[in-house]
Amino acid sequence: MRVLLLGPPGAGKGTQAKRLTGAFGACQVSTGDILRNAAQEETPLGQKAAAIMVKGELVPDALMIDLVAERLRQDDCRKGFILDGFPRTLEQADGLEGILKAMGSELDCVFLIRVPEAVIVERLEGRRSCRGCGALYHLVFHPPARAGVCDRCQGPLYQREDDWAETIRARLRVYEAQTAPLIQYYRDRGLLKEIDGVGDVDEIQNRIRQAWGEARA
Ligand code: AMP
């Protein structure tokens, strides 16, 4: 499986990608997670990225393309990959095409997860992540058993700084201006599969798997 998940912030790309990895043995490549880890470790890339992420803006294309090129060449991506959060611009999409071509590979399909804006804001404001293992929760839809503590590893839960209301709005504007043009880009290539992203997590996962089955047929 070599796919990518496209959709606005809060569409559920990370949650759905994690579930697909379990089922298909493909690895999840989340550029947001890679950047957040780099920021936590205070690497030069991380420090640069943190200042951009907090404003809801995008890290420069050339940097992202190099980062993904290196990641996709690692062994665990050989069985396949699920890209989540990349590409986010037309330049990154062209970059990805080049990376895959150089590896003698190509995308199988692109899942566009569609969610109305009101639902996105509600999801992002309540989202909490574990500092220890990266597990995702929601204060209303998927709360942890003990407030503020991860069920899986007992790590502390936190709210991403870019999930604050003002930054959410900035990220949605960036999505519309820079990422939404990718919908037509992948539609033109016959790769786009549209998924209704409203509903519970299992329901949406089933829709993706059904679309995957159709794409393979
Ligand atoms: P995400 O976790 O995918 O919502 O990404 C969080 C933030 O990381 C974004 O708002 C951007 O600032 C940055 N980021 C993640 N992926 C990319 C990308 N492909 N291109 C540029 N910036 C990115």
PDB file of N, CA and C in Angstrom, residues 3-72:
ATOM      1  N   VAL A   3       0.011   5.001  -0.257  1.00  0.00           N
ATOM      2  CA  VAL A   3      -1.103   5.937  -0.377  1.00  0.00           C
ATOM      3  C   VAL A   3      -0.808   7.222   0.374  1.00  0.00           C
ATOM      4  N   LEU A   4      -1.645   8.228   0.102  1.00  0.00           N
ATOM      5  CA  LEU A   4      -1.555   9.405   0.942  1.00  0.00           C
ATOM      6  C   LEU A   4      -2.940   9.848   1.363  1.00  0.00           C
ATOM      7  N   LEU A   5      -2.974  10.444   2.567  1.00  0.00           N
ATOM      8  CA  LEU A   5      -4.222  10.953   3.115  1.00  0.00           C
ATOM      9  C   LEU A   5      -4.201  12.462   2.989  1.00  0.00           C
ATOM     10  N   LEU A   6      -5.202  12.966   2.299  1.00  0.00           N
ATOM     11  CA  LEU A   6      -5.300  14.397   2.047  1.00  0.00           C
ATOM     12  C   LEU A   6      -6.543  14.895   2.777  1.00  0.00           C
ATOM     13  N   GLY A   7      -6.483  16.138   3.260  1.00  0.00           N
ATOM     14  CA  GLY A   7      -7.657  16.697   3.927  1.00  0.00           C
ATOM     15  C   GLY A   7      -7.220  17.787   4.864  1.00  0.00           C
ATOM     16  N   PRO A   8      -8.164  18.616   5.306  1.00  0.00           N
ATOM     17  CA  PRO A   8      -7.813  19.740   6.172  1.00  0.00           C
ATOM     18  C   PRO A   8      -7.295  19.267   7.521  1.00  0.00           C
ATOM     19  N   PRO A   9      -6.660  20.160   8.280  1.00  0.00           N
ATOM     20  CA  PRO A   9      -6.268  19.789   9.637  1.00  0.00           C
ATOM     21  C   PRO A   9      -7.526  19.372  10.393  1.00  0.00           C
ATOM     22  N   GLY A  10      -7.419  18.309  11.182  1.00  0.00           N
ATOM     23  CA  GLY A  10      -8.597  17.870  11.937  1.00  0.00           C
ATOM     24  C   GLY A  10      -9.495  16.913  11.167  1.00  0.00           C
ATOM     25  N   ALA A  11      -9.108  16.547   9.959  1.00  0.00           N
ATOM     26  CA  ALA A  11      -9.939  15.621   9.173  1.00  0.00           C
ATOM     27  C   ALA A  11      -9.842  14.203   9.728  1.00  0.00           C
ATOM     28  N   GLY A  12      -8.802  13.943  10.536  1.00  0.00           N
ATOM     29  CA  GLY A  12      -8.622  12.597  11.086  1.00  0.00           C
ATOM     30  C   GLY A  12      -7.551  11.813  10.353  1.00  0.00           C
ATOM     31  N   LYS A  13      -6.666  12.515   9.649  1.00  0.00           N
ATOM     32  CA  LYS A  13      -5.626  11.825   8.858  1.00  0.00           C
ATOM     33  C   LYS A  13      -4.719  10.981   9.751  1.00  0.00           C
ATOM     34  N   GLY A  14      -4.269  11.570  10.858  1.00  0.00           N
ATOM     35  CA  GLY A  14      -3.345  10.854  11.750  1.00  0.00           C
ATOM     36  C   GLY A  14      -4.001   9.628  12.357  1.00  0.00           C
ATOM     37  N   THR A  15      -5.213   9.798  12.837  1.00  0.00           N
ATOM     38  CA  THR A  15      -5.948   8.696  13.467  1.00  0.00           C
ATOM     39  C   THR A  15      -6.166   7.560  12.468  1.00  0.00           C
ATOM     40  N   GLN A  16      -6.599   7.907  11.273  1.00  0.00           N
ATOM     41  CA  GLN A  16      -6.877   6.877  10.262  1.00  0.00           C
ATOM     42  C   GLN A  16      -5.589   6.228   9.764  1.00  0.00           C
ATOM     43  N   ALA A  17      -4.520   7.033   9.628  1.00  0.00           N
ATOM     44  CA  ALA A  17      -3.244   6.473   9.161  1.00  0.00           C
ATOM     45  C   ALA A  17      -2.739   5.431  10.160  1.00  0.00           C
ATOM     46  N   LYS A  18      -2.844   5.733  11.460  1.00  0.00           N
ATOM     47  CA  LYS A  18      -2.368   4.791  12.485  1.00  0.00           C
ATOM     48  C   LYS A  18      -3.100   3.453  12.363  1.00  0.00           C
ATOM     49  N   ARG A  19      -4.407   3.502  12.115  1.00  0.00           N
ATOM     50  CA  ARG A  19      -5.169   2.255  12.000  1.00  0.00           C
ATOM     51  C   ARG A  19      -4.813   1.480  10.733  1.00  0.00           C
ATOM     52  N   LEU A  20      -4.560   2.217   9.670  1.00  0.00           N
ATOM     53  CA  LEU A  20      -4.223   1.528   8.413  1.00  0.00           C
ATOM     54  C   LEU A  20      -2.883   0.813   8.532  1.00  0.00           C
ATOM     55  N   THR A  21      -1.950   1.396   9.274  1.00  0.00           N
ATOM     56  CA  THR A  21      -0.630   0.754   9.380  1.00  0.00           C
ATOM     57  C   THR A  21      -0.781  -0.622   9.999  1.00  0.00           C
ATOM     58  N   GLY A  22      -1.605  -0.723  11.036  1.00  0.00           N
ATOM     59  CA  GLY A  22      -1.817  -2.012  11.699  1.00  0.00           C
ATOM     60  C   GLY A  22      -2.361  -3.034  10.717  1.00  0.00           C
ATOM     61  N   ALA A  23      -3.317  -2.624   9.908  1.00  0.00           N
ATOM     62  CA  ALA A  23      -4.010  -3.573   9.032  1.00  0.00           C
ATOM     63  C   ALA A  23      -3.203  -3.948   7.794  1.00  0.00           C
ATOM     64  N   PHE A  24      -2.366  -3.041   7.295  1.00  0.00           N
ATOM     65  CA  PHE A  24      -1.725  -3.285   5.988  1.00  0.00           C
ATOM     66  C   PHE A  24      -0.203  -3.410   6.057  1.00  0.00           C
ATOM     67  N   GLY A  25       0.361  -3.281   7.262  1.00  0.00           N
ATOM     68  CA  GLY A  25       1.815  -3.436   7.411  1.00  0.00           C
ATOM     69  C   GLY A  25       2.612  -2.343   6.713  1.00  0.00           C
ATOM     70  N   ALA A  26       1.947  -1.271   6.347  1.00  0.00           N
ATOM     71  CA  ALA A  26       2.668  -0.147   5.741  1.00  0.00           C
ATOM     72  C   ALA A  26       3.030   0.830   6.860  1.00  0.00           C
ATOM     73  N   CYS A  27       4.089   1.638   6.656  1.00  0.00           N
ATOM     74  CA  CYS A  27       4.451   2.529   7.756  1.00  0.00           C
ATOM     75  C   CYS A  27       3.808   3.902   7.564  1.00  0.00           C
ATOM     76  N   GLN A  28       3.504   4.531   8.699  1.00  0.00           N
ATOM     77  CA  GLN A  28       2.915   5.868   8.654  1.00  0.00           C
ATOM     78  C   GLN A  28       4.034   6.894   8.569  1.00  0.00           C
ATOM     79  N   VAL A  29       3.944   7.776   7.605  1.00  0.00           N
ATOM     80  CA  VAL A  29       4.917   8.863   7.522  1.00  0.00           C
ATOM     81  C   VAL A  29       4.143  10.162   7.735  1.00  0.00           C
ATOM     82  N   SER A  30       4.229  10.660   8.964  1.00  0.00           N
ATOM     83  CA  SER A  30       3.538  11.904   9.315  1.00  0.00           C
ATOM     84  C   SER A  30       4.574  13.011   9.433  1.00  0.00           C
ATOM     85  N   THR A  31       4.533  13.951   8.500  1.00  0.00           N
ATOM     86  CA  THR A  31       5.546  15.018   8.553  1.00  0.00           C
ATOM     87  C   THR A  31       5.334  15.889   9.800  1.00  0.00           C
ATOM     88  N   GLY A  32       4.069  16.043  10.233  1.00  0.00           N
ATOM     89  CA  GLY A  32       3.814  16.817  11.451  1.00  0.00           C
ATOM     90  C   GLY A  32       4.500  16.153  12.653  1.00  0.00           C
ATOM     91  N   ASP A  33       4.373  14.812  12.763  1.00  0.00           N
ATOM     92  CA  ASP A  33       5.014  14.100  13.882  1.00  0.00           C
ATOM     93  C   ASP A  33       6.533  14.223  13.801  1.00  0.00           C
ATOM     94  N   ILE A  34       7.083  14.103  12.594  1.00  0.00           N
ATOM     95  CA  ILE A  34       8.546  14.196  12.442  1.00  0.00           C
ATOM     96  C   ILE A  34       9.019  15.584  12.916  1.00  0.00           C
ATOM     97  N   LEU A  35       8.282  16.619  12.509  1.00  0.00           N
ATOM     98  CA  LEU A  35       8.681  17.981  12.890  1.00  0.00           C
ATOM     99  C   LEU A  35       8.512  18.208  14.395  1.00  0.00           C
ATOM    100  N   ARG A  36       7.416  17.686  14.959  1.00  0.00           N
ATOM    101  CA  ARG A  36       7.216  17.863  16.409  1.00  0.00           C
ATOM    102  C   ARG A  36       8.295  17.140  17.204  1.00  0.00           C
ATOM    103  N   ASN A  37       8.703  15.949  16.749  1.00  0.00           N
ATOM    104  CA  ASN A  37       9.792  15.242  17.444  1.00  0.00           C
ATOM    105  C   ASN A  37      11.084  16.039  17.354  1.00  0.00           C
ATOM    106  N   ALA A  38      11.356  16.575  16.155  1.00  0.00           N
ATOM    107  CA  ALA A  38      12.580  17.372  15.974  1.00  0.00           C
ATOM    108  C   ALA A  38      12.532  18.610  16.871  1.00  0.00           C
ATOM    109  N   ALA A  39      11.342  19.195  17.013  1.00  0.00           N
ATOM    110  CA  ALA A  39      11.208  20.395  17.862  1.00  0.00           C
ATOM    111  C   ALA A  39      11.457  20.030  19.322  1.00  0.00           C
ATOM    112  N   GLN A  40      10.935  18.862  19.728  1.00  0.00           N
ATOM    113  CA  GLN A  40      11.118  18.438  21.121  1.00  0.00           C
ATOM    114  C   GLN A  40      12.599  18.170  21.418  1.00  0.00           C
ATOM    115  N   GLU A  41      13.279  17.620  20.413  1.00  0.00           N
ATOM    116  CA  GLU A  41      14.711  17.325  20.606  1.00  0.00           C
ATOM    117  C   GLU A  41      15.585  18.547  20.367  1.00  0.00           C
ATOM    118  N   GLU A  42      14.952  19.640  19.958  1.00  0.00           N
ATOM    119  CA  GLU A  42      15.651  20.911  19.722  1.00  0.00           C
ATOM    120  C   GLU A  42      16.782  20.788  18.716  1.00  0.00           C
ATOM    121  N   THR A  43      16.591  19.979  17.683  1.00  0.00           N
ATOM    122  CA  THR A  43      17.557  19.923  16.594  1.00  0.00           C
ATOM    123  C   THR A  43      17.439  21.242  15.807  1.00  0.00           C
ATOM    124  N   PRO A  44      18.430  21.569  14.950  1.00  0.00           N
ATOM    125  CA  PRO A  44      18.320  22.819  14.173  1.00  0.00           C
ATOM    126  C   PRO A  44      17.027  22.852  13.344  1.00  0.00           C
ATOM    127  N   LEU A  45      16.676  21.708  12.712  1.00  0.00           N
ATOM    128  CA  LEU A  45      15.429  21.661  11.943  1.00  0.00           C
ATOM    129  C   LEU A  45      14.240  21.898  12.873  1.00  0.00           C
ATOM    130  N   GLY A  46      14.286  21.256  14.039  1.00  0.00           N
ATOM    131  CA  GLY A  46      13.183  21.362  14.992  1.00  0.00           C
ATOM    132  C   GLY A  46      12.976  22.795  15.459  1.00  0.00           C
ATOM    133  N   GLN A  47      14.063  23.486  15.713  1.00  0.00           N
ATOM    134  CA  GLN A  47      13.928  24.866  16.197  1.00  0.00           C
ATOM    135  C   GLN A  47      13.331  25.762  15.122  1.00  0.00           C
ATOM    136  N   LYS A  48      13.773  25.539  13.885  1.00  0.00           N
ATOM    137  CA  LYS A  48      13.252  26.329  12.780  1.00  0.00           C
ATOM    138  C   LYS A  48      11.763  26.014  12.580  1.00  0.00           C
ATOM    139  N   ALA A  49      11.445  24.714  12.601  1.00  0.00           N
ATOM    140  CA  ALA A  49      10.063  24.291  12.358  1.00  0.00           C
ATOM    141  C   ALA A  49       9.125  24.789  13.457  1.00  0.00           C
ATOM    142  N   ALA A  50       9.581  24.744  14.708  1.00  0.00           N
ATOM    143  CA  ALA A  50       8.703  25.115  15.824  1.00  0.00           C
ATOM    144  C   ALA A  50       8.192  26.541  15.661  1.00  0.00           C
ATOM    145  N   ALA A  51       9.067  27.438  15.226  1.00  0.00           N
ATOM    146  CA  ALA A  51       8.673  28.844  15.081  1.00  0.00           C
ATOM    147  C   ALA A  51       7.623  29.006  13.982  1.00  0.00           C
ATOM    148  N   ILE A  52       7.684  28.139  12.978  1.00  0.00           N
ATOM    149  CA  ILE A  52       6.724  28.211  11.870  1.00  0.00           C
ATOM    150  C   ILE A  52       5.406  27.549  12.267  1.00  0.00           C
ATOM    151  N   MET A  53       5.524  26.394  12.920  1.00  0.00           N
ATOM    152  CA  MET A  53       4.330  25.615  13.269  1.00  0.00           C
ATOM    153  C   MET A  53       3.412  26.374  14.226  1.00  0.00           C
ATOM    154  N   VAL A  54       4.003  27.090  15.140  1.00  0.00           N
ATOM    155  CA  VAL A  54       3.193  27.774  16.145  1.00  0.00           C
ATOM    156  C   VAL A  54       2.313  28.854  15.494  1.00  0.00           C
ATOM    157  N   LYS A  55       2.728  29.312  14.324  1.00  0.00           N
ATOM    158  CA  LYS A  55       1.920  30.316  13.611  1.00  0.00           C
ATOM    159  C   LYS A  55       0.930  29.651  12.640  1.00  0.00           C
ATOM    160  N   GLY A  56       1.034  28.333  12.496  1.00  0.00           N
ATOM    161  CA  GLY A  56       0.122  27.630  11.583  1.00  0.00           C
ATOM    162  C   GLY A  56       0.570  27.726  10.140  1.00  0.00           C
ATOM    163  N   GLU A  57       1.814  28.191   9.920  1.00  0.00           N
ATOM    164  CA  GLU A  57       2.311  28.320   8.541  1.00  0.00           C
ATOM    165  C   GLU A  57       3.042  27.048   8.110  1.00  0.00           C
ATOM    166  N   LEU A  58       3.522  27.045   6.864  1.00  0.00           N
ATOM    167  CA  LEU A  58       4.173  25.837   6.350  1.00  0.00           C
ATOM    168  C   LEU A  58       5.696  25.955   6.347  1.00  0.00           C
ATOM    169  N   VAL A  59       6.337  24.863   6.685  1.00  0.00           N
ATOM    170  CA  VAL A  59       7.799  24.751   6.625  1.00  0.00           C
ATOM    171  C   VAL A  59       8.172  24.749   5.121  1.00  0.00           C
ATOM    172  N   PRO A  60       9.319  25.381   4.739  1.00  0.00           N
ATOM    173  CA  PRO A  60       9.648  25.493   3.307  1.00  0.00           C
ATOM    174  C   PRO A  60       9.653  24.146   2.570  1.00  0.00           C
ATOM    175  N   ASP A  61       9.182  24.205   1.317  1.00  0.00           N
ATOM    176  CA  ASP A  61       9.018  22.996   0.507  1.00  0.00           C
ATOM    177  C   ASP A  61      10.307  22.174   0.373  1.00  0.00           C
ATOM    178  N   ALA A  62      11.419  22.854   0.077  1.00  0.00           N
ATOM    179  CA  ALA A  62      12.658  22.114  -0.202  1.00  0.00           C
ATOM    180  C   ALA A  62      13.061  21.270   1.008  1.00  0.00           C
ATOM    181  N   LEU A  63      12.877  21.866   2.186  1.00  0.00           N
ATOM    182  CA  LEU A  63      13.221  21.162   3.422  1.00  0.00           C
ATOM    183  C   LEU A  63      12.329  19.926   3.599  1.00  0.00           C
ATOM    184  N   MET A  64      11.039  20.103   3.337  1.00  0.00           N
ATOM    185  CA  MET A  64      10.091  19.002   3.525  1.00  0.00           C
ATOM    186  C   MET A  64      10.347  17.881   2.518  1.00  0.00           C
ATOM    187  N   ILE A  65      10.672  18.265   1.292  1.00  0.00           N
ATOM    188  CA  ILE A  65      10.886  17.246   0.252  1.00  0.00           C
ATOM    189  C   ILE A  65      12.121  16.401   0.607  1.00  0.00           C
ATOM    190  N   ASP A  66      13.191  17.055   1.072  1.00  0.00           N
ATOM    191  CA  ASP A  66      14.399  16.308   1.480  1.00  0.00           C
ATOM    192  C   ASP A  66      14.086  15.360   2.629  1.00  0.00           C
ATOM    193  N   LEU A  67      13.307  15.879   3.567  1.00  0.00           N
ATOM    194  CA  LEU A  67      12.981  15.093   4.761  1.00  0.00           C
ATOM    195  C   LEU A  67      12.194  13.826   4.379  1.00  0.00           C
ATOM    196  N   VAL A  68      11.233  13.987   3.485  1.00  0.00           N
ATOM    197  CA  VAL A  68      10.405  12.844   3.085  1.00  0.00           C
ATOM    198  C   VAL A  68      11.208  11.882   2.203  1.00  0.00           C
ATOM    199  N   ALA A  69      12.078  12.436   1.362  1.00  0.00           N
ATOM    200  CA  ALA A  69      12.903  11.569   0.508  1.00  0.00           C
ATOM    201  C   ALA A  69      13.732  10.630   1.384  1.00  0.00           C
ATOM    202  N   GLU A  70      14.299  11.193   2.439  1.00  0.00           N
ATOM    203  CA  GLU A  70      15.143  10.392   3.337  1.00  0.00           C
ATOM    204  C   GLU A  70      14.289   9.357   4.078  1.00  0.00           C
ATOM    205  N   ARG A  71      13.122   9.778   4.516  1.00  0.00           N
ATOM    206  CA  ARG A  71      12.260   8.876   5.287  1.00  0.00           C
ATOM    207  C   ARG A  71      11.763   7.701   4.438  1.00  0.00           C
ATOM    208  N   LEU A  72      11.373   7.990   3.200  1.00  0.00           N
ATOM    209  CA  LEU A  72      10.806   6.919   2.359  1.00  0.00           C
ATOM    210  C   LEU A  72      11.857   5.895   1.944  1.00  0.00           C
TER     211      LEU A  72
END
